[in-house]
Short mmCIF file of C-alpha atoms in Angstrom, two decimals:
data_model
loop_
_atom_site.label_atom_id
_atom_site.label_comp_id
_atom_site.label_asym_id
_atom_site.label_seq_id
_atom_site.Cartn_x
_atom_site.Cartn_y
_atom_site.Cartn_z
CA MET Q 7 0.27 -0.06 0.31
CA ALA Q 8 2.57 2.96 1.08
CA GLN Q 9 4.44 1.73 -2.56
CA MET Q 10 1.81 2.24 -4.61
CA LYS Q 11 1.42 5.69 -2.42
CA ARG Q 12 4.89 6.87 -3.17
CA ARG Q 13 4.64 5.64 -6.51
CA SER Q 14 1.58 7.94 -7.52
CA SER Q 15 3.47 11.42 -5.32
CA SER Q 16 6.90 10.62 -7.55
CA ILE Q 17 4.84 10.71 -10.89
CA PHE Q 18 3.06 14.07 -9.69
CA LYS Q 19 6.86 15.29 -8.81
CA ARG Q 20 7.67 14.14 -12.23
CA SER Q 21 5.48 15.92 -14.35
CA MET Q 22 5.63 19.25 -11.90
CA THR Q 23 9.47 19.45 -11.69
CA ASN Q 24 10.99 17.83 -14.68
CA MET Q 25 9.54 20.53 -17.47
CA ALA Q 26 13.06 22.16 -18.37
CA SER Q 27 15.12 18.72 -18.37
CA VAL Q 28 11.88 17.33 -20.94
CA GLU Q 29 12.51 20.04 -23.29
CA GLU Q 30 16.10 19.11 -23.91
CA THR Q 31 15.56 15.34 -23.98
CA GLU Q 32 12.51 14.33 -25.32
CA LEU Q 33 11.36 17.03 -26.87
CA SER Q 34 14.46 17.53 -28.99
CA THR Q 35 13.95 14.09 -29.99
CA THR Q 36 10.52 14.98 -31.54
CA LEU Q 37 11.84 17.99 -33.01
CA ALA Q 38 14.25 16.05 -35.08
CA GLY Q 39 11.30 14.15 -36.78
CA GLN Q 40 11.02 11.17 -35.35
CA GLY Q 41 7.46 11.95 -34.66
CA GLY Q 42 5.77 8.70 -32.91
CA ALA Q 43 7.68 9.79 -29.30
CA ARG Q 44 4.98 11.66 -26.82
CA ARG Q 45 4.30 11.45 -23.06
CA ARG Q 46 1.60 12.52 -21.16
CA LYS Q 47 3.76 15.07 -19.68
CA SER Q 48 1.58 15.83 -16.81
CA ILE Q 49 -0.85 13.10 -15.01
CA ALA Q 50 -1.69 14.51 -12.39
CA ALA Q 51 -4.76 16.07 -13.50
CA ASN Q 52 -5.82 12.33 -14.83
CA PHE Q 53 -4.32 10.34 -11.95
CA PRO Q 54 -6.56 8.96 -8.64
CA THR Q 55 -5.40 10.74 -5.45
CA ASP Q 56 -3.29 8.68 -3.13
CA ALA Q 57 -6.16 7.98 -0.92
CA ASP Q 58 -8.15 6.68 -3.76
CA LEU Q 59 -5.24 4.48 -4.35
CA GLU Q 60 -5.19 3.32 -0.62
CA GLN Q 61 -8.42 2.91 -0.37
CA ASN Q 62 -8.80 0.12 -3.99
CA ASN Q 63 -5.18 -1.02 -3.14
CA THR Q 64 -5.67 -4.61 -1.73
CA GLU Q 65 -2.39 -6.12 -2.18
CA ASN Q 66 0.94 -5.41 -3.57
CA ASN Q 67 0.22 -7.14 -6.50
CA THR Q 68 0.87 -5.23 -10.40
CA GLY Q 69 -2.00 -7.03 -12.23
CA ASN Q 70 -4.48 -5.88 -9.50
CA ASN Q 71 -2.96 -2.74 -9.29
CA ASP Q 72 -2.98 -2.08 -12.96
CA SER Q 73 -6.58 -2.73 -13.00
CA ASN Q 74 -7.35 -0.45 -10.35
CA LEU Q 75 -5.47 2.26 -11.96
CA ALA Q 76 -7.37 1.77 -14.64
CA GLU Q 77 -10.68 1.80 -12.87
CA LEU Q 78 -9.93 5.02 -11.42
CA ALA Q 79 -8.96 6.74 -14.15
CA LEU Q 80 -12.34 6.01 -15.70
CA GLU Q 81 -14.33 7.03 -12.52
CA HIS Q 82 -12.31 10.09 -12.98
CA LEU Q 83 -12.94 10.19 -16.54
CA GLU Q 84 -16.41 10.08 -15.89
CA ASP Q 85 -16.63 12.47 -12.85
CA GLY Q 86 -18.66 15.08 -13.96
CA SER Q 87 -18.83 14.07 -17.36
CA LEU Q 88 -21.63 15.44 -20.03
CA PHE Q 89 -19.83 13.34 -22.81
CA CYS Q 90 -20.76 10.24 -20.85
CA LEU Q 91 -23.53 11.38 -19.53
CA GLU Q 92 -25.08 11.94 -22.86
CA HIS Q 93 -23.23 9.29 -24.89
CA GLU Q 94 -23.68 5.73 -23.78
CA PRO Q 95 -20.90 3.37 -25.23
CA ARG Q 96 -21.96 1.36 -28.40
CA ALA Q 97 -22.10 -2.50 -28.44
CA ILE Q 98 -18.63 -3.66 -28.36
CA PRO Q 99 -17.79 -7.32 -29.24
CA TYR Q 100 -15.60 -8.81 -26.49
CA PHE Q 101 -13.13 -11.54 -27.71
CA GLU Q 102 -11.36 -14.21 -25.70
CA GLN Q 103 -7.25 -13.97 -26.37
CA LYS Q 104 -7.59 -17.26 -27.60
CA GLU Q 105 -9.66 -15.88 -30.51
CA LEU Q 106 -7.36 -13.18 -31.52
CA ASN Q 107 -4.67 -14.53 -33.93
CA LEU Q 108 -2.14 -11.79 -34.53
CA GLY Q 109 -0.72 -11.37 -38.27
CA ARG Q 110 2.38 -8.88 -39.06
CA PHE Q 111 3.96 -6.35 -36.65
CA LEU Q 112 2.65 -2.90 -38.19
CA GLY Q 113 3.81 -0.03 -35.88
CA GLU Q 114 4.48 1.23 -32.55
CA GLY Q 115 4.20 4.40 -30.27
CA GLU Q 116 5.92 5.44 -27.02
CA PHE Q 117 3.21 3.21 -25.09
CA GLY Q 118 1.66 0.61 -27.61
CA THR Q 119 2.06 -1.46 -30.20
CA VAL Q 120 0.15 -2.06 -33.24
CA TYR Q 121 -0.34 -5.77 -34.97
CA GLU Q 122 -2.61 -6.73 -38.02
CA VAL Q 123 -5.29 -8.93 -36.67
CA PHE Q 124 -4.98 -12.27 -39.31
CA GLY Q 125 -7.79 -13.76 -38.11
CA LEU Q 126 -10.73 -13.76 -35.44
CA GLY Q 127 -13.02 -16.91 -33.92
CA ASN Q 128 -11.94 -20.42 -32.86
CA ASP Q 129 -10.57 -21.77 -35.84
CA THR Q 130 -8.00 -19.11 -36.18
CA GLY Q 131 -5.23 -21.31 -36.02
CA ASN Q 132 -1.76 -21.29 -34.90
CA GLY Q 133 -0.40 -19.11 -37.07
CA ALA Q 134 1.00 -15.57 -35.16
CA GLN Q 135 -1.25 -15.89 -31.79
CA GLU Q 136 2.09 -16.36 -30.06
CA SER Q 137 3.09 -13.02 -30.70
CA ASN Q 138 0.52 -12.10 -28.19
CA HIS Q 139 2.44 -13.85 -25.23
CA GLY Q 140 5.79 -14.08 -26.22
CA PRO Q 141 8.42 -10.75 -26.36
CA LEU Q 142 7.51 -8.01 -28.77
CA PRO Q 143 9.49 -7.84 -32.21
CA GLU Q 144 11.48 -5.16 -32.78
CA ALA Q 145 10.12 -2.31 -34.91
CA PRO Q 146 12.51 -1.24 -37.21
CA ALA Q 147 12.49 2.39 -38.95
CA SER Q 148 8.59 2.34 -38.19
CA ASN Q 149 8.78 5.96 -36.26
CA GLY Q 150 5.26 4.93 -34.47
CA GLN Q 151 3.96 4.80 -38.22
CA VAL Q 152 1.12 2.43 -39.36
CA GLU Q 153 2.55 0.12 -42.04
CA PRO Q 154 1.79 1.29 -45.48
CA ASN Q 155 -0.54 -1.17 -47.37
CA GLN Q 156 1.91 -2.30 -50.42
CA GLY Q 157 -0.87 -2.81 -52.73
CA GLY Q 158 -2.22 -0.05 -53.05
CA GLN Q 159 -5.72 0.72 -52.70
CA SER Q 160 -8.34 -2.14 -52.70
CA ASN Q 161 -11.99 -2.02 -54.41
CA SER Q 162 -12.90 -4.34 -51.74
CA MET Q 163 -15.95 -3.74 -49.01
CA GLU Q 164 -16.23 -1.23 -46.04
CA SER Q 165 -16.26 -2.89 -42.43
CA PHE Q 166 -19.63 -3.60 -41.02
CA GLY Q 167 -21.99 -0.72 -39.91
CA ASP Q 168 -22.48 2.54 -40.77
CA PHE Q 169 -20.52 5.53 -39.01
CA ASP Q 170 -23.73 6.65 -37.46
CA GLU Q 171 -25.83 3.46 -37.45
CA GLN Q 172 -26.78 1.86 -33.41
CA ASN Q 173 -26.39 -1.26 -33.45
CA ASP Q 174 -26.80 -2.89 -30.25
CA ASP Q 175 -26.13 -6.59 -31.12
CA GLU Q 176 -22.50 -7.62 -29.83
CA GLU Q 177 -23.57 -11.29 -31.08
CA GLU Q 178 -24.22 -10.06 -34.50
CA LEU Q 179 -21.11 -7.68 -34.58
CA LYS Q 180 -19.51 -10.31 -33.87
CA ARG Q 181 -20.41 -12.87 -36.04
CA PHE Q 182 -19.93 -10.72 -39.13
CA MET Q 183 -15.88 -9.10 -37.92
CA MET Q 184 -15.30 -13.28 -37.65
CA MET Q 185 -16.68 -14.25 -40.99
CA HIS Q 186 -14.95 -11.27 -42.54
CA PRO Q 187 -11.77 -10.69 -40.87
CA ASN Q 188 -10.38 -9.72 -44.53
CA ARG Q 189 -10.94 -7.53 -47.29
CA GLY Q 190 -9.41 -8.01 -51.07
CA GLY Q 191 -7.12 -10.49 -49.11
CA LYS Q 192 -5.81 -7.86 -46.68
CA PRO Q 193 -6.42 -7.79 -43.07
CA ARG Q 194 -9.18 -5.34 -41.87
CA TYR Q 195 -8.90 -5.10 -38.64
CA ALA Q 196 -5.77 -3.76 -36.17
CA ALA Q 197 -5.01 -5.08 -32.54
CA LYS Q 198 -3.45 -2.56 -30.44
CA HIS Q 199 -1.94 -3.40 -26.67
CA ILE Q 200 0.47 -1.56 -24.43
CA LYS Q 201 4.13 -2.73 -24.66
CA LYS Q 202 4.71 -5.71 -22.29
CA ARG Q 203 8.69 -4.39 -21.27
CA LEU Q 204 7.14 -0.71 -20.36
CA GLU Q 205 7.44 -0.65 -16.43
CA GLY Q 206 6.96 1.57 -13.45
CA HIS Q 207 5.44 5.15 -14.78
CA MET Q 208 5.83 4.73 -18.31
CA ARG Q 209 3.29 1.40 -17.63
CA GLU Q 210 1.04 3.63 -15.75
CA ASP Q 211 0.77 6.30 -18.45
CA ALA Q 212 0.27 3.54 -20.97
CA ILE Q 213 -2.44 2.01 -19.13
CA ILE Q 214 -4.20 5.31 -18.51
CA ASP Q 215 -3.76 6.27 -22.08
CA LEU Q 216 -5.67 2.46 -23.54
CA ALA Q 217 -7.98 2.65 -21.26
CA CYS Q 218 -9.46 6.61 -21.89
CA GLU Q 219 -8.71 5.47 -25.28
CA ALA Q 220 -11.35 2.80 -25.06
CA ALA Q 221 -13.85 5.15 -23.41
CA PHE Q 222 -13.80 7.70 -25.72
CA LEU Q 223 -13.81 5.46 -28.95
CA SER Q 224 -16.79 3.29 -27.64
CA ARG Q 225 -18.84 6.66 -27.57
CA ILE Q 226 -17.66 8.46 -30.91
CA LEU Q 227 -18.81 7.22 -34.48
CA HIS Q 228 -17.84 9.68 -37.36
CA PRO Q 229 -16.38 8.51 -40.77
CA ASN Q 230 -13.18 10.53 -40.54
CA ILE Q 231 -12.35 9.01 -36.94
CA VAL Q 232 -11.26 5.65 -36.31
CA ARG Q 233 -13.72 3.03 -35.25
CA LEU Q 234 -13.27 0.66 -32.71
CA ARG Q 235 -14.88 -2.73 -33.40
CA GLY Q 236 -13.73 -5.01 -30.43
CA THR Q 237 -11.81 -5.45 -27.27
CA VAL Q 238 -9.87 -7.96 -25.63
CA GLY Q 239 -9.78 -8.59 -21.66
CA THR Q 240 -10.36 -5.63 -19.00
CA PRO Q 241 -8.49 -2.14 -18.82
CA GLY Q 242 -5.47 -2.77 -17.21
CA SER Q 243 -5.09 -5.99 -17.62
CA PRO Q 244 -1.97 -7.75 -19.28
CA LYS Q 245 -4.69 -8.93 -22.07
CA PHE Q 246 -6.10 -5.38 -22.86
CA THR Q 247 -6.34 -4.91 -26.04
CA LEU Q 248 -8.15 -2.84 -28.63
CA ILE Q 249 -9.31 -4.30 -32.12
CA LEU Q 250 -9.52 -1.13 -34.32
CA ASP Q 251 -10.15 -0.64 -38.26
CA ARG Q 252 -7.21 -0.99 -39.83
CA LEU Q 253 -5.33 2.04 -42.17
CA ASP Q 254 -3.56 1.69 -45.42
CA GLN Q 255 -0.59 4.34 -44.13
CA THR Q 256 -0.70 7.30 -41.91
CA LEU Q 257 -0.32 10.87 -42.67
CA THR Q 258 3.31 10.75 -42.66
CA ASN Q 259 3.60 8.27 -45.38
CA LYS Q 260 0.97 10.54 -47.33
CA ILE Q 261 3.26 13.16 -47.44
CA ALA Q 262 6.38 11.59 -48.77
CA ASP Q 263 4.19 9.94 -51.46
CA TRP Q 264 2.47 13.42 -52.12
CA LYS Q 265 6.43 15.00 -52.17
CA ASP Q 266 7.20 12.46 -54.74
CA GLU Q 267 4.27 12.76 -57.02
CA PHE Q 268 5.05 16.72 -56.77
CA LYS Q 269 8.54 16.79 -57.80
CA ARG Q 270 7.79 14.54 -60.61
CA ARG Q 271 5.11 16.47 -62.18
CA THR Q 272 7.43 19.62 -61.90
CA LYS Q 273 10.70 18.07 -62.99
CA ASN Q 274 10.58 19.91 -66.52
CA PHE Q 275 10.12 23.64 -65.73
CA PHE Q 276 8.42 24.30 -69.32
CA ARG Q 277 5.93 21.59 -68.98
CA LYS Q 278 4.75 20.91 -65.76
CA ASP Q 279 1.68 18.81 -65.38
CA LYS Q 280 -1.18 21.12 -64.92
CA LEU Q 281 -3.78 18.75 -64.55
CA GLY Q 282 -1.72 16.48 -62.35
CA LEU Q 283 -0.65 19.37 -59.92
CA ALA Q 284 -4.25 20.24 -60.00
CA SER Q 285 -5.55 16.62 -59.01
CA LEU Q 286 -2.88 16.69 -56.23
CA PHE Q 287 -3.55 20.25 -54.81
CA HIS Q 288 -7.32 18.64 -54.65
CA GLU Q 289 -6.47 15.46 -52.91
CA ARG Q 290 -4.70 17.68 -50.35
CA LEU Q 291 -7.14 20.10 -49.55
CA LEU Q 292 -9.56 16.95 -49.39
CA ALA Q 293 -7.53 15.57 -46.95
CA ALA Q 294 -7.19 18.36 -44.55
CA TYR Q 295 -11.22 19.35 -44.87
CA ASP Q 296 -11.73 15.01 -43.70
CA ILE Q 297 -9.40 15.59 -40.53
CA ALA Q 298 -10.87 19.49 -39.69
CA ARG Q 299 -14.22 17.47 -39.96
CA ALA Q 300 -13.01 14.92 -37.22
CA LEU Q 301 -11.92 17.92 -34.96
CA ARG Q 302 -15.17 19.67 -35.43
CA HIS Q 303 -17.09 16.66 -34.14
CA LEU Q 304 -14.54 16.31 -31.46
CA HIS Q 305 -15.24 20.02 -30.54
CA SER Q 306 -18.97 19.54 -30.79
CA LEU Q 307 -18.73 16.82 -28.29
CA ASN Q 308 -16.33 18.92 -25.54
CA LEU Q 309 -13.73 16.70 -26.85
CA LEU Q 310 -9.98 18.13 -27.17
CA PHE Q 311 -7.79 16.01 -29.02
CA ARG Q 312 -4.32 17.43 -27.98
CA ASP Q 313 -1.83 15.20 -30.23
CA LEU Q 314 -2.96 16.43 -33.99
CA LYS Q 315 0.45 15.37 -35.99
CA PRO Q 316 0.56 13.18 -39.32
CA ASP Q 317 1.71 10.51 -37.29
CA ASN Q 318 -2.14 10.34 -36.27
CA CYS Q 319 -4.19 10.82 -39.41
CA GLY Q 320 -4.19 7.84 -41.59
CA PHE Q 321 -5.83 6.97 -44.46
CA ASP Q 322 -8.46 3.92 -44.78
CA PHE Q 323 -8.58 1.83 -47.99
CA ARG Q 324 -11.16 4.14 -49.68
CA GLY Q 325 -8.67 6.89 -49.39
CA ASP Q 326 -10.32 8.74 -46.56
CA ALA Q 327 -8.54 10.40 -43.79
CA ARG Q 328 -9.39 9.22 -40.23
CA LEU Q 329 -7.92 10.53 -36.85
CA PHE Q 330 -6.16 7.97 -34.66
CA ASP Q 331 -4.72 7.48 -31.27
CA PHE Q 332 -7.15 9.35 -28.43
CA GLY Q 333 -4.94 8.28 -25.72
CA LEU Q 334 -4.77 12.18 -24.86
CA CYS Q 335 -7.88 13.24 -25.50
CA LYS Q 336 -9.70 14.93 -22.48
CA GLU Q 337 -13.18 16.54 -22.69
CA LEU Q 338 -13.03 20.18 -21.63
CA LYS Q 339 -15.41 20.10 -18.15
CA GLU Q 340 -17.26 23.11 -16.89
CA GLN Q 341 -15.08 22.75 -13.53
CA ASP Q 342 -12.28 22.97 -15.16
CA LEU Q 343 -13.05 26.42 -16.77
CA VAL Q 344 -11.16 29.51 -15.80
CA GLN Q 345 -12.83 32.26 -14.78
CA LYS Q 346 -13.20 35.10 -17.34
CA ASP Q 347 -12.64 33.65 -20.30
CA PRO Q 348 -14.86 31.28 -22.44
CA ASP Q 349 -11.70 28.43 -23.71
CA ALA Q 350 -9.24 28.07 -21.04
CA TYR Q 351 -9.49 25.33 -18.93
CA ARG Q 352 -7.34 23.72 -16.29
CA ALA Q 353 -5.39 21.16 -18.05
CA SER Q 354 -2.02 19.53 -18.35
CA GLY Q 355 0.61 21.49 -19.87
CA LEU Q 356 3.38 20.19 -22.30
CA THR Q 357 0.63 18.06 -23.92
CA GLY Q 358 1.44 16.61 -27.17
CA SER Q 359 4.12 16.78 -29.82
CA ARG Q 360 6.10 19.79 -28.86
CA ARG Q 361 6.41 20.68 -33.15
CA TYR Q 362 2.24 20.75 -33.24
CA MET Q 363 2.18 22.36 -30.04
CA SER Q 364 0.53 25.59 -29.30
CA PRO Q 365 2.04 28.06 -27.13
CA GLU Q 366 -0.28 28.53 -24.63
CA VAL Q 367 0.07 24.46 -23.81
CA ALA Q 368 3.72 24.82 -24.29
CA LYS Q 369 3.82 27.35 -21.43
CA CYS Q 370 1.92 25.46 -19.32
CA LEU Q 371 -1.33 27.87 -19.58
CA PRO Q 372 -4.58 27.32 -19.29
CA TYR Q 373 -6.15 26.52 -22.91
CA GLY Q 374 -9.06 25.36 -24.85
CA PHE Q 375 -10.33 24.26 -28.33
CA ALA Q 376 -8.18 26.52 -29.62
CA ALA Q 377 -5.33 24.53 -29.17
CA ASP Q 378 -6.50 21.99 -31.67
CA VAL Q 379 -6.76 24.86 -34.27
CA TYR Q 380 -3.17 25.93 -33.60
CA SER Q 381 -1.84 22.14 -34.43
CA PHE Q 382 -4.25 22.17 -37.40
CA GLY Q 383 -3.04 25.32 -38.67
CA ILE Q 384 1.17 23.89 -38.41
CA LEU Q 385 -0.52 20.53 -40.10
CA PHE Q 386 -2.05 22.70 -43.13
CA TRP Q 387 1.16 24.03 -43.55
CA GLN Q 388 3.07 21.12 -43.88
CA ILE Q 389 0.20 19.11 -45.72
CA PHE Q 390 0.84 21.95 -48.64
CA ALA Q 391 4.56 22.90 -48.36
CA LEU Q 392 5.45 19.16 -48.02
CA LYS Q 393 8.34 20.04 -45.83
CA THR Q 394 8.19 19.12 -41.76
CA PRO Q 395 7.43 22.28 -39.81
CA PHE Q 396 10.70 23.98 -37.88
CA ASP Q 397 12.50 20.92 -39.00
CA GLU Q 398 15.93 22.29 -37.86
CA PHE Q 399 14.76 23.33 -34.43
CA THR Q 400 16.04 22.19 -31.36
CA ALA Q 401 14.00 22.20 -28.71
CA SER Q 402 15.18 25.18 -27.27
CA LYS Q 403 15.37 26.70 -30.51
CA HIS Q 404 12.17 25.83 -30.44
CA THR Q 405 10.78 27.57 -26.82
CA ALA Q 406 12.54 30.94 -27.78
CA ARG Q 407 11.69 31.40 -31.47
CA VAL Q 408 8.20 29.55 -31.74
CA VAL Q 409 6.60 29.79 -28.04
CA LEU Q 410 8.04 32.96 -26.78
CA GLY Q 411 8.98 35.15 -30.10
CA GLY Q 412 6.47 34.08 -32.16
CA LYS Q 413 7.96 32.85 -35.27
CA ARG Q 414 5.62 30.66 -37.45
CA PRO Q 415 6.22 28.69 -41.13
CA PRO Q 416 6.93 30.38 -43.99
CA SER Q 417 4.80 31.46 -46.98
CA ILE Q 418 4.25 29.19 -48.90
CA GLN Q 419 1.71 30.53 -51.04
CA ASN Q 420 3.11 29.83 -54.27
CA MET Q 421 2.22 26.11 -53.16
CA LEU Q 422 -1.49 27.22 -52.96
CA GLY Q 423 -2.77 27.64 -56.50
CA PRO Q 424 -5.11 30.40 -57.69
CA ARG Q 425 -6.57 30.94 -54.10
CA SER Q 426 -3.24 31.19 -52.32
CA LYS Q 427 -4.21 34.22 -50.48
CA THR Q 428 -7.32 32.59 -49.42
CA LEU Q 429 -5.80 29.49 -47.93
CA HIS Q 430 -2.74 31.04 -46.65
CA LYS Q 431 -4.89 33.46 -44.65
CA LEU Q 432 -6.67 30.83 -42.86
CA MET Q 433 -3.31 29.20 -42.00
CA GLU Q 434 -2.61 32.02 -40.68
CA SER Q 435 -5.55 32.37 -38.10
CA CYS Q 436 -5.34 29.15 -37.01
CA TRP Q 437 -1.62 29.72 -35.58
CA ALA Q 438 -2.42 33.02 -34.14
CA GLU Q 439 -0.49 34.02 -30.97
CA ASP Q 440 -3.88 35.21 -29.56
CA PRO Q 441 -6.11 31.63 -29.03
CA SER Q 442 -9.01 34.15 -29.02
CA LYS Q 443 -8.30 35.30 -32.76
CA ARG Q 444 -8.39 31.36 -34.02
CA PRO Q 445 -11.24 30.29 -35.88
CA SER Q 446 -13.39 27.58 -34.63
CA PHE Q 447 -13.23 24.25 -36.70
CA GLU Q 448 -16.89 24.89 -38.30
CA GLY Q 449 -15.26 28.13 -39.52
CA VAL Q 450 -12.57 25.85 -40.76
CA CYS Q 451 -14.49 23.31 -42.41
CA SER Q 452 -16.54 26.40 -43.91
CA ALA Q 453 -13.15 27.67 -45.39
CA ILE Q 454 -12.04 24.74 -46.76
CA CYS Q 455 -15.43 23.71 -48.14
CA ALA Q 456 -15.63 26.88 -49.99
CA GLU Q 457 -12.25 26.63 -51.73
CA LEU Q 458 -13.27 23.25 -52.64
CA GLU Q 459 -16.82 24.09 -54.25
CA MET Q 460 -14.79 26.45 -56.11
CA LEU Q 461 -12.44 23.74 -57.38
CA ASP Q 462 -15.31 21.49 -58.25
CA ASN Q 463 -17.04 24.25 -59.83
CA GLY Q 464 -19.94 24.51 -57.19
CA ALA Q 465 -20.06 20.47 -56.78
CA GLY Q 466 -18.45 20.48 -53.25
CA PRO Q 467 -18.73 18.61 -50.27
CA LEU Q 468 -21.48 19.96 -48.86
CA ASP Q 469 -22.90 16.89 -47.71
CA ARG Q 470 -19.87 14.57 -47.24
CA SER Q 471 -21.38 12.68 -44.01
CA ASN Q 472 -24.17 11.22 -46.20
CA MET Q 473 -21.94 10.53 -49.50
CA LEU Q 474 -19.09 8.55 -47.17
CA LEU Q 475 -22.12 6.78 -45.49
CA ALA Q 476 -23.92 6.15 -48.58
CA GLU Q 477 -20.60 4.32 -50.02
CA SER Q 478 -20.25 2.74 -46.16
CA ARG Q 479 -23.82 1.44 -46.74
CA HIS Q 480 -23.46 0.15 -50.12
CA SER Q 481 -20.22 -1.65 -49.04
CA ARG Q 482 -22.50 -3.44 -46.23
CA HIS Q 483 -25.30 -4.28 -48.85
CA PHE Q 484 -22.62 -6.16 -51.04
CA LEU Q 485 -21.14 -8.23 -48.27
CA LEU Q 486 -24.24 -9.37 -47.01
CA VAL Q 487 -25.59 -10.65 -50.18
CA GLN Q 488 -23.20 -12.53 -50.77
#
């Protein structure tokens, strides 16, 4: 009991006193472009009190303590939560570990590891299932990214269920997943669980992240947000695993592809492929629109994503952008609101990835929805510049020049086509120093949609949700009539 109490106190002290050293270690790694590493900079806001830990700790048993920690974190998440009160968890199929047959390693982050799901059910065989029990294989040069689908986009069907459909029959959903684990010969699902080699505060952070991620995703349905399809084990248990839609590639991979394509289409200065460049521009603008739509939906639920970056955006088999990795997602609750400011909440600072982190988060000031808008502005620039923002900055230089000095990425109006001034003005408004000057995602989506309409001669994505829904329903019908 005393050991558990000391561990809680040590986490709080580390989060409050190590900010300076973090800047020159972890943050310099992120700024060097390795991308996937991120740590919850302050666990204090979401960590149970010492009294809670004493009351719930029964034996000095790691498994029990992990389960207690996850349970208490979920209780804290639900305490005073309008989101949880108004949104009941969907029916999520539960699988035994023996029913989960893991395939290839796909990628890893600081806390989690992702594998493709080779099969589901009692007759999955014994191909790769041992990888869920033994030591995790190394991840050569993965940098936390999802492995690209080398076969390109599949013309096969979407996973069962429309994004807004409430199907409360877990057995029906489970049967479908067991019958259709593949799409076009490739696994349609991925499994995410915490790394087995984590210890101490890193393990505790991972347990809290995965438990909270499951709690959020079980209540969220949107075509541009990865969908939770099933679980294995209970939060905090060694077997706890999330079964998610498998994405073909991350935005990091996609930006590299776009950059190669841009070079090919502009290599002849006097004979540029204008039609191809226009198509490439449209594709990137649509991806940015889909990401903004996902964030608009989260904000409508009073949820702040807090870790927007290319490694946390992916593309499904249709090429539609999806937001994933909700370990740092946080509900902005009324009791955390700072007086006299409608968008300033008490929340842990230095949370997320420094390159995309808003100045107020980096300074450990109260912050709100505008923090995600800042991150989007930096990401929006990267999508069109096809460059990593602040690529050569050290952490200390980033602090001095960006966080304190107000420096932002350079102008790329020459990369933004005929509407360059409008789009660049949108970027600049998103990364404004004053959070109150940044637009909402409702405004961001409206602005991008207007640009897409002009490019499409008035036939822009005014009803993109219904379009994606219609595609999903067609996919479902196709499968069910086979």
